[in-house]
Backbone as a chain_set.jsonl record, in Angstrom:
{"seq": "XXXXXXXXXXXXXXXXXXXXXXXXXXXXXXXXXXXXXXXXXXXXXXXXXXXXXXXXXXXXXXXXXXXXXXX", "coords": {"N": [[-14.489, -52.452, -147.901], [-14.125, -54.785, -150.176], [-11.519, -56.894, -149.208], [-9.064, -58.389, -151.649], [-7.037, -61.706, -152.542], [-4.753, -61.885, -155.011], [-3.067, -64.1, -156.697], [0.714, -63.435, -158.005], [3.171, -64.494, -160.484], [6.054, -63.36, -159.596], [8.544, -62.263, -159.422], [11.476, -60.809, -158.868], [12.113, -57.382, -157.236], [12.122, -56.048, -158.686], [9.803, -57.186, -160.59], [8.013, -56.92, -158.734], [7.92, -54.122, -158.376], [6.349, -52.881, -161.035], [4.175, -54.63, -160.41], [2.889, -52.921, -158.471], [2.9, -50.21, -159.394], [1.364, -50.548, -161.996], [-1.005, -50.635, -160.262], [-1.373, -48.03, -158.443], [-1.714, -46.312, -161.087], [-4.075, -47.502, -161.347], [-5.73, -46.485, -159.578], [-7.346, -45.89, -156.025], [-7.319, -48.387, -154.716], [-5.409, -50.552, -152.643], [-2.944, -51.818, -151.881], [-1.065, -55.296, -150.772], [1.69, -56.357, -150.483], [3.641, -59.264, -151.193], [6.144, -60.835, -151.542], [7.737, -63.232, -151.238], [5.6, -65.137, -150.888], [4.61, -64.368, -153.712], [1.765, -63.179, -154.027], [-1.105, -61.079, -154.106], [-2.186, -57.737, -151.86], [-5.663, -57.299, -151.783], [-7.629, -54.287, -152.093], [-9.988, -52.943, -152.659], [-12.68, -51.588, -154.096], [-12.954, -51.91, -156.839], [-13.576, -54.382, -159.048], [-12.776, -57.638, -158.929], [-12.431, -58.512, -161.393], [-11.727, -56.104, -163.043], [-8.981, -55.811, -161.269], [-7.759, -57.619, -161.694], [-7.316, -57.867, -164.701], [-5.979, -55.457, -164.69], [-3.447, -56.399, -162.725], [-2.633, -57.682, -164.548], [-1.602, -57.185, -166.785], [1.524, -56.428, -166.018], [2.32, -57.871, -166.986], [3.231, -60.768, -165.443], [2.466, -64.237, -164.848], [-1.116, -64.331, -163.662], [-3.632, -65.196, -161.343], [-6.496, -65.287, -159.617], [-6.502, -65.674, -156.182], [-8.795, -65.205, -154.131], [-11.647, -64.224, -151.386], [-10.489, -62.267, -149.32], [-10.286, -62.79, -145.917], [-11.395, -59.927, -143.467], [-10.153, -58.784, -140.237]], "CA": [[-13.814, -52.323, -149.347], [-13.406, -55.716, -149.964], [-9.896, -57.293, -149.708], [-8.739, -59.384, -152.514], [-5.839, -61.996, -152.804], [-3.869, -62.75, -156.206], [-1.269, -64.751, -157.209], [1.186, -62.937, -159.281], [4.113, -64.857, -160.513], [7.226, -62.034, -159.36], [9.928, -63.677, -159.299], [12.166, -60.472, -158.263], [11.273, -56.238, -156.7], [11.001, -54.819, -160.411], [8.526, -57.103, -160.103], [6.736, -56.586, -157.841], [7.877, -52.165, -158.337], [6.027, -53.326, -162.173], [2.556, -53.981, -159.802], [2.634, -51.227, -157.301], [2.716, -49.151, -160.803], [-0.15, -51.082, -162.722], [-2.088, -50.567, -158.724], [-1.503, -47.268, -158.65], [-2.202, -46.329, -162.001], [-5.701, -47.605, -161.835], [-6.214, -46.287, -158.457], [-8.235, -46.418, -155.172], [-6.669, -49.717, -154.158], [-4.737, -50.498, -150.911], [-2.326, -53.287, -151.06], [0.665, -55.163, -149.548], [2.449, -57.319, -151.898], [3.719, -60.409, -150.451], [6.789, -61.09, -152.655], [8.407, -64.421, -151.373], [4.675, -65.556, -151.314], [4.287, -63.832, -154.742], [0.885, -62.749, -153.219], [-1.139, -58.787, -153.744], [-3.528, -58.76, -151.71], [-5.551, -55.751, -152.649], [-8.482, -53.639, -151.041], [-10.742, -52.417, -153.397], [-13.899, -51.575, -154.68], [-13.236, -52.221, -157.938], [-14.013, -55.105, -159.221], [-11.985, -58.393, -159.33], [-12.128, -59.053, -163.322], [-10.802, -54.733, -163.649], [-8.276, -56.366, -160.625], [-6.532, -58.97, -162.73], [-6.985, -57.352, -165.976], [-4.971, -54.524, -164.009], [-1.992, -57.669, -162.976], [-2.298, -59.495, -165.934], [-1.173, -56.19, -167.534], [2.222, -55.958, -166.177], [3.354, -59.389, -168.519], [3.322, -61.953, -165.153], [1.448, -64.445, -165.022], [-1.393, -63.51, -162.688], [-4.507, -65.892, -160.8], [-7.661, -64.299, -158.394], [-6.911, -67.037, -155.386], [-10.413, -65.629, -153.388], [-11.625, -62.485, -150.987], [-9.396, -62.413, -148.12], [-11.648, -62.163, -144.664], [-10.536, -59.068, -143.014], [-10.827, -59.142, -138.771]], "C": [[-14.031, -53.931, -149.303], [-12.235, -56.101, -149.959], [-10.256, -58.829, -150.228], [-7.055, -60.917, -152.037], [-5.568, -63.014, -154.298], [-2.702, -63.351, -155.851], [-0.86, -64.127, -158.312], [3.243, -63.402, -159.514], [5.609, -63.657, -160.773], [8.232, -62.749, -159.134], [11.552, -62.266, -157.852], [11.906, -58.361, -157.499], [11.855, -55.462, -158.103], [10.28, -55.614, -160.441], [7.155, -56.695, -159.821], [6.745, -54.402, -157.62], [6.644, -52.259, -159.881], [4.244, -53.202, -161.23], [2.265, -53.428, -158.937], [2.492, -50.257, -158.888], [1.461, -49.437, -161.38], [-1.538, -50.301, -161.472], [-2.38, -49.315, -159.142], [-1.917, -46.52, -159.829], [-3.392, -46.145, -162.411], [-6.584, -47.478, -160.315], [-7.382, -46.206, -157.583], [-8.467, -47.532, -154.782], [-5.891, -49.535, -153.097], [-4.265, -51.681, -151.476], [-0.892, -53.87, -150.337], [0.693, -56.422, -150.571], [3.926, -58.035, -151.003], [4.76, -61.106, -151.481], [7.957, -62.941, -152.771], [7.342, -65.467, -151.792], [4.255, -65.753, -152.636], [2.315, -63.906, -154.658], [0.55, -61.374, -153.402], [-2.354, -59.455, -152.819], [-3.844, -57.286, -151.149], [-6.836, -55.441, -151.752], [-8.628, -52.578, -151.736], [-12.241, -52.165, -153.266], [-14.411, -52.242, -155.869], [-13.32, -53.892, -157.894], [-12.696, -56.804, -159.23], [-11.465, -59.055, -160.348], [-11.526, -57.535, -163.518], [-8.751, -55.546, -162.191], [-6.833, -57.242, -161.463], [-6.618, -59.054, -163.885], [-5.859, -56.493, -166.153], [-3.684, -55.18, -164.419], [-1.786, -57.761, -164.095], [-1.028, -58.479, -166.932], [0.804, -55.94, -167.072], [2.968, -57.505, -166.587], [3.412, -60.65, -167.467], [2.075, -62.691, -166.04], [0.258, -64.48, -163.94], [-2.659, -64.57, -162.589], [-5.295, -65.158, -159.804], [-7.463, -66.148, -157.196], [-8.197, -66.131, -154.439], [-9.901, -64.167, -152.648], [-10.34, -63.762, -149.608], [-10.339, -62.019, -146.774], [-10.504, -61.041, -143.786], [-11.086, -58.952, -141.456], [-10.198, -58.254, -138.187]], "O": [[-14.115, -54.35, -148.149], [-11.614, -55.604, -150.898], [-10.954, -59.774, -149.86], [-6.234, -60.678, -151.152], [-5.908, -64.156, -154.606], [-1.77, -63.188, -155.063], [-1.502, -64.061, -159.36], [4.217, -62.88, -158.971], [6.037, -63.266, -161.859], [8.479, -63.839, -158.617], [12.16, -62.534, -156.815], [10.717, -58.496, -157.213], [11.884, -54.239, -158.246], [9.251, -54.963, -160.264], [6.044, -56.38, -160.248], [5.962, -53.665, -157.021], [5.816, -51.371, -159.673], [3.43, -52.28, -161.272], [1.09, -53.479, -158.575], [1.448, -49.609, -158.967], [0.528, -48.64, -161.281], [-2.572, -49.695, -161.75], [-3.285, -49.106, -159.95], [-2.836, -45.802, -159.437], [-3.885, -45.354, -163.215], [-7.616, -48.055, -159.972], [-8.472, -46.402, -158.122], [-9.604, -47.884, -154.471], [-5.689, -48.414, -152.631], [-5.059, -52.612, -151.61], [-0.022, -53.295, -149.684], [-0.132, -57.117, -151.164], [4.86, -57.48, -150.424], [4.281, -61.931, -152.259], [8.547, -63.512, -153.688], [7.57, -66.38, -152.586], [3.698, -66.789, -152.998], [1.723, -64.764, -155.312], [1.335, -60.475, -153.1], [-3.01, -60.495, -152.774], [-3.158, -56.466, -150.54], [-7.119, -56.178, -150.807], [-7.936, -51.56, -151.719], [-12.885, -52.583, -152.304], [-15.473, -52.822, -156.099], [-13.153, -54.547, -156.865], [-11.618, -56.543, -159.764], [-10.519, -59.839, -160.409], [-10.603, -57.611, -164.328], [-7.609, -55.581, -162.649], [-5.613, -57.305, -161.616], [-6.17, -60.051, -164.451], [-5.038, -56.483, -167.071], [-3.001, -55.035, -165.433], [-0.679, -57.931, -164.604], [-0.016, -58.854, -167.522], [1.413, -55.24, -167.881], [4.106, -57.911, -166.349], [3.604, -61.721, -168.042], [1.316, -62.397, -166.963], [0.837, -64.768, -162.893], [-2.948, -64.996, -163.708], [-4.672, -64.354, -159.112], [-8.007, -67.242, -157.349], [-8.652, -67.063, -153.775], [-8.936, -63.416, -152.793], [-9.872, -64.863, -149.318], [-11.016, -60.992, -146.734], [-9.308, -61.201, -143.542], [-12.304, -59.005, -141.289], [-10.349, -58.084, -136.978]]}, "num_chains": 1, "name": "protein.A"}
């Protein structure tokens, strides 16, 4: 699995819940949401494009930050 980091313009718990909802619907993902820093770290076999499109379904501004190295 590749770990990817995304910026998602989340301002509240509702925003992070929306992210959780769309990612669960996509399936095959493990993720951590860092609400204060507006980051979502996703562990998945899906392509970056697929993940980004999925995050954009929340209606939030989302962008790809890059691969996160797994220690």
